[in-house]
Coordinates of C-alpha atoms (C1' of nucleotides) in Angstrom, one line a residue:
Chain O
M18 CA 0.0 0.0 0.0
P19 CA 1.5 3.4 -1.0
K20 CA 2.3 5.7 1.8
R21 CA 0.5 8.9 2.2
W22 CA 2.5 12.0 1.6
K23 CA 2.5 13.1 5.2
E24 CA 3.7 9.8 6.4
T25 CA 6.8 9.7 4.1
S26 CA 10.2 10.0 5.5
V27 CA 10.7 13.2 3.5
F28 CA 10.0 14.8 6.9
E29 CA 12.3 14.4 9.9
S30 CA 9.8 15.4 12.5
E31 CA 6.3 16.6 13.4
F32 CA 7.8 20.1 13.4
E33 CA 8.6 19.7 9.7
R34 CA 5.3 18.2 8.9
N35 CA 3.5 21.1 10.5
L36 CA 5.8 23.6 8.9
F37 CA 5.1 22.1 5.5
E38 CA 1.3 22.4 6.1
L39 CA 1.8 26.0 7.2
R40 CA 3.8 26.8 4.1
K41 CA 1.1 25.2 1.9
S42 CA -1.5 27.6 3.4
K43 CA 0.9 30.5 2.7
L44 CA 1.2 29.3 -0.9
Q45 CA -2.6 29.5 -1.2
Q46 CA -2.6 33.0 0.2
I47 CA 0.1 33.9 -2.3
E48 CA -2.1 32.5 -5.1
A49 CA -4.9 34.6 -3.8
L50 CA -2.8 37.7 -4.4
G51 CA -2.7 36.8 -8.1
Q52 CA 0.7 35.0 -8.1
A53 CA 1.3 31.6 -9.5
A54 CA 2.4 29.0 -6.8
Y55 CA 4.9 27.4 -9.2
P56 CA 5.5 29.7 -12.1
N57 CA 7.6 28.6 -15.1
Q58 CA 10.2 31.3 -15.6
F59 CA 11.4 34.8 -14.8
P60 CA 12.9 37.0 -17.4
F61 CA 15.8 38.7 -15.5
S62 CA 17.9 41.5 -16.9
H63 CA 21.0 40.8 -14.8
T64 CA 22.6 38.1 -12.7
L65 CA 23.7 39.3 -9.3
A66 CA 27.3 38.9 -10.4
A67 CA 26.6 41.2 -13.4
I68 CA 25.2 43.8 -11.1
R69 CA 28.2 43.5 -8.8
A70 CA 30.5 43.8 -11.7
E71 CA 29.0 46.9 -13.1
W72 CA 27.8 48.9 -10.1
N73 CA 29.7 47.6 -7.1
E74 CA 31.7 50.8 -6.9
T75 CA 29.2 53.3 -8.2
T76 CA 28.4 56.1 -5.8
A77 CA 25.0 56.8 -4.2
E78 CA 24.9 60.2 -6.0
S79 CA 25.6 58.7 -9.3
L80 CA 22.9 56.0 -8.8
E81 CA 20.5 58.7 -7.9
A82 CA 21.3 60.9 -10.9
T83 CA 21.0 58.1 -13.4
R84 CA 18.4 55.6 -12.3
V85 CA 19.3 52.0 -13.2
T86 CA 16.4 49.7 -13.3
V87 CA 17.1 46.0 -13.1
A88 CA 15.2 42.7 -12.9
V89 CA 16.9 40.0 -10.9
C90 CA 15.9 36.7 -9.2
G91 CA 17.3 34.6 -6.4
R92 CA 16.8 32.8 -3.2
L93 CA 15.9 34.7 0.0
M94 CA 18.7 34.1 2.6
A95 CA 17.8 36.8 5.1
I96 CA 14.7 38.8 5.9
R97 CA 14.7 41.9 8.0
A98 CA 11.2 43.3 8.2
Q99 CA 10.5 46.7 9.8
G100 CA 6.8 47.3 9.9
K101 CA 5.7 48.8 6.6
A102 CA 9.0 48.2 5.0
G103 CA 11.8 45.7 5.1
F104 CA 15.1 44.4 3.8
A105 CA 16.0 41.0 2.5
T106 CA 19.1 39.4 1.1
L107 CA 18.8 37.7 -2.3
Q108 CA 21.3 35.0 -3.3
Q109 CA 21.9 33.8 -6.8
G110 CA 24.9 32.4 -8.6
G111 CA 26.9 32.4 -5.3
Q112 CA 26.4 36.1 -5.0
R113 CA 24.3 38.1 -2.6
L114 CA 22.5 41.4 -3.0
Q115 CA 20.2 43.3 -0.7
I116 CA 16.8 44.3 -1.6
Y117 CA 14.6 46.9 0.0
V118 CA 10.8 46.6 0.0
R119 CA 8.5 49.4 1.0
K120 CA 4.8 49.2 1.1
D121 CA 4.3 52.6 -0.6
A122 CA 6.6 51.3 -3.5
V123 CA 5.2 47.9 -4.1
G124 CA 1.5 48.5 -3.2
D125 CA -0.7 46.6 -0.8
D126 CA -0.6 43.3 -2.7
G127 CA 3.1 43.5 -3.2
F128 CA 3.7 44.1 0.5
A129 CA 1.3 41.4 1.4
L130 CA 3.4 39.0 -0.7
Y131 CA 6.6 40.3 1.0
K132 CA 5.0 39.4 4.4
L133 CA 4.2 35.9 3.2
L134 CA 7.8 35.2 2.1
D135 CA 10.0 32.8 4.1
L136 CA 13.7 32.2 4.2
G137 CA 14.7 30.0 1.2
D138 CA 11.9 31.2 -1.1
H139 CA 12.8 32.1 -4.7
I140 CA 11.6 35.4 -5.9
G141 CA 12.1 37.8 -8.8
V142 CA 12.2 41.6 -8.2
T143 CA 12.2 44.6 -10.5
G144 CA 13.4 47.9 -9.2
Y145 CA 16.2 50.4 -9.2
L146 CA 19.6 50.5 -7.6
F147 CA 20.5 52.8 -4.7
R148 CA 22.7 52.9 -1.7
T149 CA 21.5 52.7 1.8
R150 CA 22.6 55.0 4.6
T151 CA 25.4 52.6 5.4
G152 CA 26.4 52.6 1.8
E153 CA 25.3 49.1 0.8
L154 CA 24.3 48.6 -2.8
T155 CA 20.6 47.7 -2.7
I156 CA 17.6 47.2 -5.1
H157 CA 14.7 49.5 -4.3
V158 CA 11.9 47.1 -5.3
E159 CA 9.0 48.2 -7.4
R160 CA 7.6 44.8 -8.3
L161 CA 7.9 41.5 -6.5
T162 CA 7.3 38.2 -8.3
F163 CA 6.9 35.0 -6.4
L164 CA 8.9 32.1 -8.0
A165 CA 9.0 29.1 -5.6
K166 CA 8.6 28.3 -2.0
A167 CA 10.9 26.6 0.5
M168 CA 8.6 24.2 2.3
L169 CA 11.3 23.3 4.9
S170 CA 13.2 25.6 7.3
L171 CA 16.8 26.5 6.5
P172 CA 19.8 25.8 8.6
E173 CA 20.9 28.3 11.1
K174 CA 21.8 31.4 9.1
F175 CA 25.0 32.4 10.8
H176 CA 26.8 29.1 11.1
G177 CA 25.2 27.5 8.0
L178 CA 25.0 23.7 7.9
A179 CA 27.9 22.5 10.0
D180 CA 27.2 18.8 10.5
L181 CA 29.6 17.1 8.1
E182 CA 27.3 14.1 7.6
M183 CA 24.4 16.3 6.6
R184 CA 26.6 18.4 4.3
Y185 CA 27.6 15.3 2.4
R186 CA 24.2 13.6 2.4
Q187 CA 22.2 16.8 1.7
R188 CA 24.7 18.6 -0.5
Y189 CA 21.9 20.6 -2.0
V190 CA 21.5 22.4 1.3
D191 CA 25.2 22.6 1.9
L192 CA 25.7 24.3 -1.5
F193 CA 23.3 27.2 -0.9
T194 CA 24.0 27.7 2.7
N195 CA 27.8 27.4 2.7
L196 CA 29.1 29.4 -0.2
D197 CA 32.7 28.3 0.4
S198 CA 31.5 24.8 -0.4
R199 CA 30.0 26.0 -3.6
E200 CA 33.3 27.6 -4.4
V201 CA 35.1 24.3 -4.2
F202 CA 32.9 22.8 -6.8
V203 CA 33.2 25.9 -9.0
K204 CA 37.0 25.4 -8.8
R205 CA 36.6 21.7 -9.5
S206 CA 34.9 22.6 -12.8
K207 CA 37.7 25.0 -13.6
V208 CA 40.2 22.3 -13.0
L209 CA 38.4 20.1 -15.6
K210 CA 38.1 23.0 -18.1
A211 CA 41.8 23.9 -17.7
L212 CA 42.9 20.3 -18.3
R213 CA 40.7 20.0 -21.4
K214 CA 42.0 23.3 -22.7
Y215 CA 45.6 22.3 -22.1
L216 CA 45.1 19.0 -23.9
D217 CA 42.9 20.3 -26.7
E218 CA 45.4 23.0 -27.6
R219 CA 47.9 20.2 -28.1
N220 CA 45.7 18.3 -30.5
F221 CA 44.5 15.6 -28.0
L222 CA 41.2 14.0 -28.9
E223 CA 38.8 13.5 -26.0
V224 CA 37.3 10.0 -26.1
E225 CA 35.1 7.8 -24.0
T226 CA 35.8 4.1 -23.5
P227 CA 33.8 1.4 -21.8
M228 CA 33.2 1.8 -18.1
M229 CA 31.7 -1.7 -18.0
Q230 CA 34.3 -4.2 -19.0
Q231 CA 34.5 -7.9 -19.1
I232 CA 38.1 -7.8 -18.0
A233 CA 38.9 -5.1 -15.5
G234 CA 42.4 -4.2 -16.4
G235 CA 44.9 -1.3 -16.5
A236 CA 45.5 -1.1 -12.8
A237 CA 46.0 -3.2 -9.7
A238 CA 42.8 -3.0 -7.8
R239 CA 39.7 -5.0 -6.9
P240 CA 36.8 -4.2 -9.2
F241 CA 33.0 -3.9 -8.6
K242 CA 31.1 -6.6 -10.3
T243 CA 27.8 -6.2 -12.1
H244 CA 25.6 -8.2 -14.5
H245 CA 24.0 -7.7 -17.9
N246 CA 20.7 -9.5 -18.0
A247 CA 20.0 -9.8 -21.7
L248 CA 23.4 -11.1 -22.5
D249 CA 23.6 -12.9 -19.2
I250 CA 27.2 -12.0 -18.6
D251 CA 29.1 -10.6 -15.6
L252 CA 30.8 -7.3 -16.1
F253 CA 33.2 -5.3 -14.1
M254 CA 33.1 -1.6 -13.5
R255 CA 36.4 -0.3 -14.9
I256 CA 39.3 0.3 -12.6
A257 CA 41.1 2.2 -15.4
P258 CA 40.6 3.1 -19.0
E259 CA 44.2 2.4 -19.9
L260 CA 44.0 -0.7 -22.1
Y261 CA 41.2 0.8 -24.2
L262 CA 43.0 4.0 -24.7
K263 CA 46.1 2.3 -26.0
R264 CA 43.9 0.2 -28.3
L265 CA 42.9 3.6 -29.7
V266 CA 46.5 4.6 -30.3
V267 CA 47.0 1.4 -32.2
G268 CA 44.0 2.5 -34.2
G269 CA 45.8 5.6 -35.2
L270 CA 44.4 8.1 -32.7
D271 CA 47.8 9.4 -31.8
R272 CA 46.8 11.7 -29.0
V273 CA 43.8 10.7 -26.9
Y274 CA 42.5 11.5 -23.4
E275 CA 39.6 10.6 -21.2
I276 CA 38.4 12.3 -18.1
N277 CA 36.0 10.1 -16.2
R278 CA 35.2 7.9 -13.3
N279 CA 37.1 4.8 -12.2
F280 CA 35.7 2.4 -9.7
R281 CA 37.7 0.5 -7.2
N282 CA 36.3 -1.8 -4.6
E283 CA 38.5 -0.7 -1.7
G284 CA 38.4 1.1 1.6
I285 CA 37.2 4.6 2.0
S286 CA 39.5 7.2 3.5
V287 CA 40.3 10.8 3.4
K288 CA 42.2 10.1 0.2
H289 CA 40.0 7.4 -1.3
N290 CA 36.4 7.3 -2.6
P291 CA 35.2 4.1 -4.4
E292 CA 34.4 6.1 -7.5
F293 CA 36.9 8.8 -8.4
T294 CA 37.7 10.9 -11.4
M295 CA 40.8 10.2 -13.4
L296 CA 42.5 11.9 -16.4
E297 CA 44.3 9.5 -18.6
F298 CA 46.1 10.7 -21.8
Y299 CA 48.3 9.0 -24.3
Q300 CA 50.7 10.5 -26.8
A301 CA 52.2 8.5 -29.6
Y302 CA 55.9 9.0 -30.3
A303 CA 56.6 10.3 -26.8
N304 CA 58.3 8.6 -23.9
Y305 CA 58.3 9.1 -20.1
Q306 CA 60.8 11.9 -20.3
D307 CA 58.4 13.9 -22.4
L308 CA 55.6 13.1 -20.0
M309 CA 57.6 14.4 -17.1
Q310 CA 57.8 17.8 -18.8
I311 CA 54.1 17.7 -19.7
T312 CA 53.2 16.8 -16.1
E313 CA 55.2 19.7 -14.6
E314 CA 53.8 22.1 -17.2
M315 CA 50.2 20.9 -17.0
V316 CA 49.9 21.0 -13.2
E317 CA 51.3 24.4 -13.0
Y318 CA 49.1 25.5 -15.9
V319 CA 46.0 24.2 -14.2
A320 CA 46.9 25.9 -10.9
R321 CA 47.3 29.2 -12.6
E322 CA 44.0 28.9 -14.5
V323 CA 42.2 27.9 -11.3
N324 CA 43.8 30.0 -8.6
G325 CA 45.8 32.5 -10.6
T326 CA 49.0 31.3 -8.9
P327 CA 51.0 28.1 -8.7
I328 CA 51.2 28.6 -4.9
T329 CA 48.7 26.6 -2.8
E330 CA 48.1 26.0 0.9
F331 CA 47.6 22.4 1.8
N332 CA 47.5 20.7 5.2
G333 CA 49.3 23.6 6.8
R334 CA 52.0 23.8 4.2
T335 CA 52.7 26.1 1.3
I336 CA 53.3 24.3 -1.9
D337 CA 54.7 25.8 -5.1
L338 CA 53.3 23.8 -8.0
S339 CA 55.8 25.4 -10.4
K340 CA 58.9 23.9 -8.6
W341 CA 59.4 20.3 -9.2
T342 CA 62.0 17.8 -8.0
R343 CA 62.9 14.7 -9.9
L344 CA 64.3 11.7 -7.9
T345 CA 64.9 8.1 -8.8
M346 CA 63.0 5.7 -6.4
K347 CA 66.3 4.9 -4.7
E348 CA 67.2 8.5 -4.3
A349 CA 63.9 9.2 -2.8
I350 CA 64.3 6.3 -0.3
L351 CA 67.7 7.7 0.7
Q352 CA 66.5 11.3 0.9
Y353 CA 63.5 10.5 3.0
W354 CA 65.2 7.8 5.1
P355 CA 64.4 8.7 8.7
E356 CA 67.5 9.4 10.7
E357 CA 65.9 7.5 13.6
A358 CA 66.2 4.4 11.4
G359 CA 70.0 4.4 11.5
P360 CA 72.3 4.3 8.6
K361 CA 70.8 4.6 5.1
P362 CA 70.7 1.5 3.0
A363 CA 73.8 0.8 1.0
T364 CA 73.6 0.4 -2.7
T365 CA 73.8 -3.4 -2.3
A366 CA 70.6 -3.3 -0.3
F367 CA 68.8 -2.5 -3.5
E368 CA 70.5 -5.4 -5.3
N369 CA 70.2 -8.2 -2.8
L370 CA 67.1 -9.2 -0.9
D371 CA 69.1 -10.6 2.0
V372 CA 71.1 -7.4 2.4
L373 CA 67.9 -5.4 2.3
K374 CA 66.3 -7.6 4.8
A375 CA 69.3 -7.2 7.2
R376 CA 69.1 -3.4 6.9
L377 CA 65.4 -3.5 7.6
V378 CA 65.8 -5.6 10.7
A379 CA 68.4 -3.1 12.0
A380 CA 66.2 -0.1 11.0
V381 CA 63.2 -1.5 12.9
D382 CA 65.4 -2.0 15.9
S383 CA 66.8 1.5 15.7
L384 CA 63.3 2.9 15.2
Q385 CA 61.9 1.1 18.2
K386 CA 64.7 2.6 20.4
A387 CA 63.9 6.0 19.0
I388 CA 60.2 5.5 19.7
E389 CA 60.8 4.5 23.3
A390 CA 63.1 7.5 23.8
I391 CA 60.4 9.9 22.8
K392 CA 58.1 11.0 25.6
P393 CA 54.7 12.0 24.4
V394 CA 53.9 15.6 25.3
E395 CA 50.6 16.3 26.9
P396 CA 48.8 18.6 24.5
A397 CA 48.3 22.1 25.9
P398 CA 44.9 22.4 27.6
V399 CA 42.4 24.0 25.3
A400 CA 41.0 27.3 26.7
E401 CA 37.3 27.7 26.6
G402 CA 36.1 29.0 23.3
E403 CA 39.4 28.4 21.5
A404 CA 40.2 26.0 18.8
P405 CA 42.6 23.2 19.9
S406 CA 46.1 23.9 18.8
E407 CA 48.3 21.7 16.6
P408 CA 49.4 18.5 18.3
P409 CA 52.9 18.8 19.7
V410 CA 55.7 18.1 17.3
A411 CA 57.1 15.2 19.3
N412 CA 53.8 13.4 19.2
V413 CA 53.4 13.9 15.5
R414 CA 56.9 12.4 14.9
L415 CA 56.2 9.6 17.3
R416 CA 53.2 8.6 15.3
E417 CA 55.1 8.9 12.1
L418 CA 57.9 6.7 13.4
K419 CA 55.4 4.1 14.6
T420 CA 53.8 4.0 11.2
I421 CA 57.1 3.6 9.5
A422 CA 58.2 0.9 11.9
S423 CA 55.1 -1.1 11.4
A424 CA 55.3 -0.8 7.7
L425 CA 58.9 -2.0 7.8
I426 CA 58.0 -4.9 10.0
E427 CA 55.3 -5.8 7.5
L428 CA 57.8 -5.5 4.7
G429 CA 60.2 -7.8 6.5
N430 CA 57.4 -10.4 6.7
E431 CA 56.8 -10.0 3.0
I432 CA 60.4 -10.5 2.2
E433 CA 60.3 -13.8 4.2
K434 CA 57.8 -14.9 1.6
N435 CA 60.4 -14.3 -1.0
I436 CA 58.7 -11.5 -2.9
P437 CA 60.6 -10.1 -5.8
L438 CA 63.4 -7.6 -4.9
G439 CA 61.8 -4.9 -7.0
K440 CA 58.5 -5.2 -5.1
A441 CA 60.4 -5.0 -1.8
V442 CA 62.1 -1.8 -2.9
Y443 CA 58.8 -0.4 -4.0
H444 CA 57.2 -1.1 -0.7
L445 CA 60.2 0.4 1.1
F446 CA 59.7 3.6 -0.9
E447 CA 56.0 3.6 0.0
A448 CA 56.9 3.2 3.7
V449 CA 59.6 5.8 4.2
A450 CA 59.2 8.3 1.4
E451 CA 55.7 8.6 -0.2
P452 CA 53.8 9.9 2.9
F453 CA 56.4 12.6 3.4
I454 CA 56.7 14.0 -0.1
Y455 CA 55.0 17.4 0.2
D456 CA 56.7 19.4 -2.5
P457 CA 56.0 18.5 -6.1
T458 CA 58.2 15.5 -6.9
I459 CA 58.6 13.1 -9.7
V460 CA 59.9 9.7 -8.7
Y461 CA 61.1 7.6 -11.6
E462 CA 62.9 4.3 -12.3
Y463 CA 60.3 1.8 -11.1
P464 CA 61.0 -1.9 -10.7
T465 CA 59.7 -3.9 -13.7
V466 CA 57.9 -6.4 -11.4
V467 CA 55.5 -3.7 -10.1
S468 CA 54.9 -2.2 -13.6
P469 CA 53.3 -4.8 -15.8
L470 CA 52.4 -2.4 -18.6
S471 CA 55.5 -0.2 -18.7
K472 CA 58.4 -0.5 -21.1
Q473 CA 61.8 -1.6 -19.7
K474 CA 64.8 0.7 -19.8
P475 CA 66.9 -0.3 -22.8
D476 CA 70.0 -0.9 -20.7
D477 CA 68.3 -2.2 -17.5
P478 CA 65.5 -4.7 -17.9
E479 CA 64.9 -4.8 -14.2
H480 CA 63.6 -1.2 -14.3
V481 CA 61.0 0.5 -16.5
E482 CA 60.6 3.9 -17.9
R483 CA 58.0 4.9 -15.4
F484 CA 57.4 7.7 -12.9
E485 CA 54.8 8.6 -10.3
F486 CA 54.4 12.1 -9.1
F487 CA 53.6 13.1 -5.5
V488 CA 52.4 16.3 -3.9
G489 CA 51.0 17.0 -0.4
G490 CA 51.8 13.6 0.9
F491 CA 50.0 11.5 -1.7
E492 CA 50.3 10.2 -5.2
L493 CA 48.8 12.5 -7.8
G494 CA 49.6 10.5 -10.9
N495 CA 51.4 7.7 -12.7
A496 CA 53.0 7.7 -16.1
F497 CA 55.3 5.6 -18.3
S498 CA 56.6 4.7 -21.7
E499 CA 54.0 2.1 -22.8
L500 CA 55.2 -1.5 -23.3
N501 CA 54.4 -2.2 -26.9
D502 CA 56.1 -5.5 -27.4
P503 CA 53.2 -8.0 -27.6
E504 CA 55.3 -11.0 -26.7
E505 CA 56.8 -9.3 -23.6
Q506 CA 53.3 -8.0 -22.6
H507 CA 52.0 -11.5 -22.8
K508 CA 54.8 -12.7 -20.6
R509 CA 54.1 -9.9 -18.1
F510 CA 50.5 -10.8 -17.9
E511 CA 51.5 -14.4 -17.2
D512 CA 53.8 -13.2 -14.4
Q513 CA 50.8 -11.3 -13.0
L514 CA 48.7 -14.5 -13.1
K515 CA 51.4 -16.2 -11.0
E516 CA 51.3 -13.3 -8.5
R517 CA 47.5 -13.7 -8.5
A518 CA 47.8 -17.4 -7.9
A519 CA 50.3 -16.6 -5.1
G520 CA 47.5 -14.7 -3.4
D521 CA 47.8 -11.2 -4.8
D522 CA 44.1 -10.6 -5.7
E523 CA 45.0 -7.3 -7.2
A524 CA 47.5 -8.6 -9.7
H525 CA 46.6 -7.8 -13.3
A526 CA 44.3 -10.1 -15.3
M527 CA 45.3 -11.5 -18.6
D528 CA 43.8 -9.6 -21.5
E529 CA 44.5 -11.4 -24.8
D530 CA 42.6 -9.0 -27.0
Y531 CA 44.9 -6.3 -25.7
V532 CA 47.9 -8.4 -26.6
R533 CA 46.3 -8.9 -30.0
A534 CA 45.9 -5.1 -30.4
L535 CA 49.6 -4.6 -29.5
S536 CA 50.4 -7.3 -32.1
Y537 CA 49.1 -4.9 -34.8
G538 CA 51.7 -2.4 -33.7
L539 CA 51.5 0.2 -31.0
P540 CA 53.8 3.1 -31.9
P541 CA 56.2 4.2 -29.1
T542 CA 53.8 5.9 -26.8
G543 CA 53.8 7.7 -23.4
G544 CA 50.7 7.5 -21.2
E545 CA 49.7 9.1 -18.0
G546 CA 47.0 9.0 -15.4
M547 CA 46.2 11.7 -12.9
G548 CA 43.7 11.8 -10.0
I549 CA 41.4 14.8 -10.5
D550 CA 39.9 14.6 -7.0
R551 CA 43.3 14.8 -5.5
L552 CA 44.4 17.6 -7.8
T553 CA 41.3 19.5 -6.8
M554 CA 42.0 18.9 -3.1
L555 CA 45.5 20.4 -3.6
L556 CA 44.1 23.4 -5.4
T557 CA 41.3 24.1 -2.9
G558 CA 43.2 23.2 0.2
K559 CA 40.7 20.5 1.2
K560 CA 42.2 17.7 3.3
S561 CA 39.4 15.2 2.6
I562 CA 38.4 13.8 -0.8
R563 CA 34.8 14.0 0.4
D564 CA 35.0 17.8 0.4
V565 CA 35.7 17.8 -3.4
I566 CA 33.2 15.1 -4.4
L567 CA 29.6 16.4 -4.6
F568 CA 28.0 13.2 -3.4
P569 CA 30.6 11.0 -1.7
L570 CA 29.6 7.5 -1.0
M571 CA 28.0 7.1 2.4
R572 CA 26.7 4.2 4.3
Q573 CA 22.9 3.9 4.0
E574 CA 21.1 5.4 6.9
K575 CA 19.0 3.1 8.9
A576 CA 15.4 3.1 7.7
K577 CA 13.4 5.4 9.9
E578 CA 10.3 3.4 9.4
E579 CA 9.1 0.3 7.6
E580 CA 8.4 0.7 3.9
G581 CA 4.7 0.9 3.3
Chain X
rG10 C1' 38.5 -4.6 10.1
rA11 C1' 40.8 -1.9 14.8
rG12 C1' 41.4 2.4 18.2
rC13 C1' 39.8 7.2 19.6
rU14 C1' 35.7 10.5 19.5
rC15 C1' 30.8 12.5 18.7
rG16 C1' 25.2 11.8 18.4
rU17 C1' 20.3 16.9 23.0
rA18 C1' 14.4 21.3 19.2
rG19 C1' 14.3 22.2 11.8
rC20 C1' 19.7 24.4 12.5
rU21 C1' 24.1 25.9 15.8
rC22 C1' 25.1 24.5 20.6
rA23 C1' 24.9 24.5 26.5
rG24 C1' 23.4 21.0 30.1
rC25 C1' 29.4 19.8 36.2
rU26 C1' 30.2 14.9 40.6
rG27 C1' 22.8 11.2 38.4
rG28 C1' 17.2 14.8 40.7
rU29 C1' 13.1 14.5 35.4
rA30 C1' 15.7 19.7 29.5
rG31 C1' 17.8 25.1 28.1
rA32 C1' 19.8 29.4 24.9
rG33 C1' 20.4 31.7 20.1
rC34 C1' 18.7 31.2 15.1
rA35 C1' 14.4 29.4 12.5
rA36 C1' 8.7 29.0 13.3
rC37 C1' 3.9 31.4 15.1
rG38 C1' 1.4 36.3 17.1
rC39 C1' 2.0 41.7 17.9
rC40 C1' 5.1 46.5 17.3
rC41 C1' 8.6 48.9 14.1
rU42 C1' 9.5 52.8 6.5
rU43 C1' 17.6 52.7 5.6
rU44 C1' 18.3 47.3 8.3
rU45 C1' 22.3 43.9 7.8
rA46 C1' 24.2 37.7 12.8
rA47 C1' 18.3 44.3 12.7
rG48 C1' 15.6 45.1 17.3
rG49 C1' 11.4 44.8 21.2
rC50 C1' 7.2 41.9 23.6
rG51 C1' 4.8 37.2 23.8
rU52 C1' 3.8 31.8 22.2
rG53 C1' 4.6 26.9 20.5
rG54 C1' 8.2 23.1 19.5
rG55 C1' 12.1 17.3 22.4
rU56 C1' 11.5 9.0 21.7
rC57 C1' 18.1 13.8 24.8
rC58 C1' 20.5 8.1 18.2
rU59 C1' 18.4 2.9 19.4
rG60 C1' 17.9 -1.3 22.9
rG61 C1' 19.2 -3.3 27.4
rG62 C1' 21.3 -2.7 32.5
rU63 C1' 22.6 -0.2 37.4
rU64 C1' 19.6 3.1 40.5
rC65 C1' 14.2 5.4 44.4
rG66 C1' 15.5 8.3 40.1
rA67 C1' 19.5 8.2 33.8
rA68 C1' 20.5 13.1 28.5
rU69 C1' 24.2 12.2 32.4
rC70 C1' 27.0 5.9 34.8
rC71 C1' 27.7 0.7 32.4
rC72 C1' 26.9 -2.8 28.1
rA73 C1' 25.4 -3.8 23.1
rG74 C1' 23.9 -1.9 18.5
rC75 C1' 23.2 2.0 14.5
rG76 C1' 25.3 6.4 12.2
rG77 C1' 29.2 10.3 11.6
rG78 C1' 34.3 12.2 12.1
rC79 C1' 39.5 11.3 12.8
rU80 C1' 43.7 7.9 13.0
rC81 C1' 45.5 3.2 11.5
rA82 C1' 44.9 -1.1 8.4
rC83 C1' 43.4 -1.8 3.4
rC84 C1' 44.6 0.9 -1.1
rA85 C1' 50.6 1.3 -7.3

RNA sequence: GAGCUCGUAGCUCAGCUGGUAGAGCAACGCCCUUUUAAGGCGUGGGUCCUGGGUUCGAAUCCCAGCGGGCUCACCA
């Protein structure tokens, strides 16, 4: 049996149900004044932004001398009534503008309508610009038009919607009550525009490849599974567009890019959302060196387009996206090697698993001594009404060292299982270097064993022409010279199958059609992927990926009542 | 998955060592023709996340659960 409207869980309380009824009766009164309850359009002459752009600095005298009549619309965000007159604040396009309504200017019906308005209502007004006693640019309203009613009450007008859960779940409220939130998504759109502009100007072709795939390839990750009924086949949501994009380069589309969602069935964190947006681009006849240059240039370009500067504040640090460092993976390990872990690994540690293992054992030992030596500092008591200060430096370092130590212990256990040397070096890099790389850094020379799709260095088959780039403590992207030898690719897939058989459920799947595509000849090609959510985080200073995704994945709320 | 932490009116929050729930905003009524977190007077509004337990008595203490946040784990 269908539920009656009033019993739906649209409403959170009796308070809201009653308010809804009250607003309905106001709507009827508004109709009685000759206004439509839900009109279709309003022909405005200016956006609020346009008014700000043109008259923000115009003096009161000048506005009085040359009367400017405008028609604007927006949502009411504040109402300050004063008997037979009143002010209100209109919000539209992320801008606000004050309006002034006087009974003698809008007439009895117009003023009756003003009295029936609530916070959140949409209205249109026609009138002329003036400045109030305090100098604020204001529209002196001559005609009010009702446009749509807010049937629920708005969040507290001074603090806005503060509850993070509600901001994520009810983003529609967050967006109009917290304009800084809106600004993040405006910037996100600028990031996408800037990337497209950069690539389009270089003759890249934007393409779209399957997001439902029979083999989820192109990355190491667990996929989501779904099913097509008519064909009765299982499909995977893609974890990367990589293999399809390279098929396109085989097909003669020399420069392609795709900006869209990838889906990975993994944990959720401040840096991870199950669906996330990725840019991937491929350029024929280029190698990873060319990509390094493009990366540095493109990130800086986007920062300037979005923020007007390559400087950004992130997680309490100032980052200059125009200044890049390039390190080999081993250099990065040595540079970020914590002094508390004792002597840095010798060159031989990167060539021999046993030597590496011995160094790790010593490092863990040294780290544990250092950890014991640090006395955690009691955080300063928080005075009433003050924000808690940053945690003491010693405590932060203590936590970091603990994290490194446990990662190294874990790595030691992995080595016991005789993992390939390259994989061990890579994990070592992830443990000691990656989380600490704040300034823009390109890390190159990756072990072949962790790079099944990259091309080996001509003089060193143990390493590939690949780099990842890191900013703000996380990986921003990944790029390499594409492996285009079909026989070698087939062998790498086979190796991955062995890894999978050995228990690595994120090892790459075999994709024979991809090998077949390579068999027709992929020109030398450089390809790169970049996380757009993370780039947006950097450029907006947001620490959590949820703050740059409009509708981040949330657990389902417990049903408030049985479904009817 | 683990640890820490939070959940009180539509919203933002207070509520001490247990004594039966408060403020501001929002809402409703009245006053107010240059206000701007407008103001003044008055009114209504609560399954204190849920379920157990301890107690004469629980928003408060204990246990379990649900949901959020952070940290860790997971995650090229």
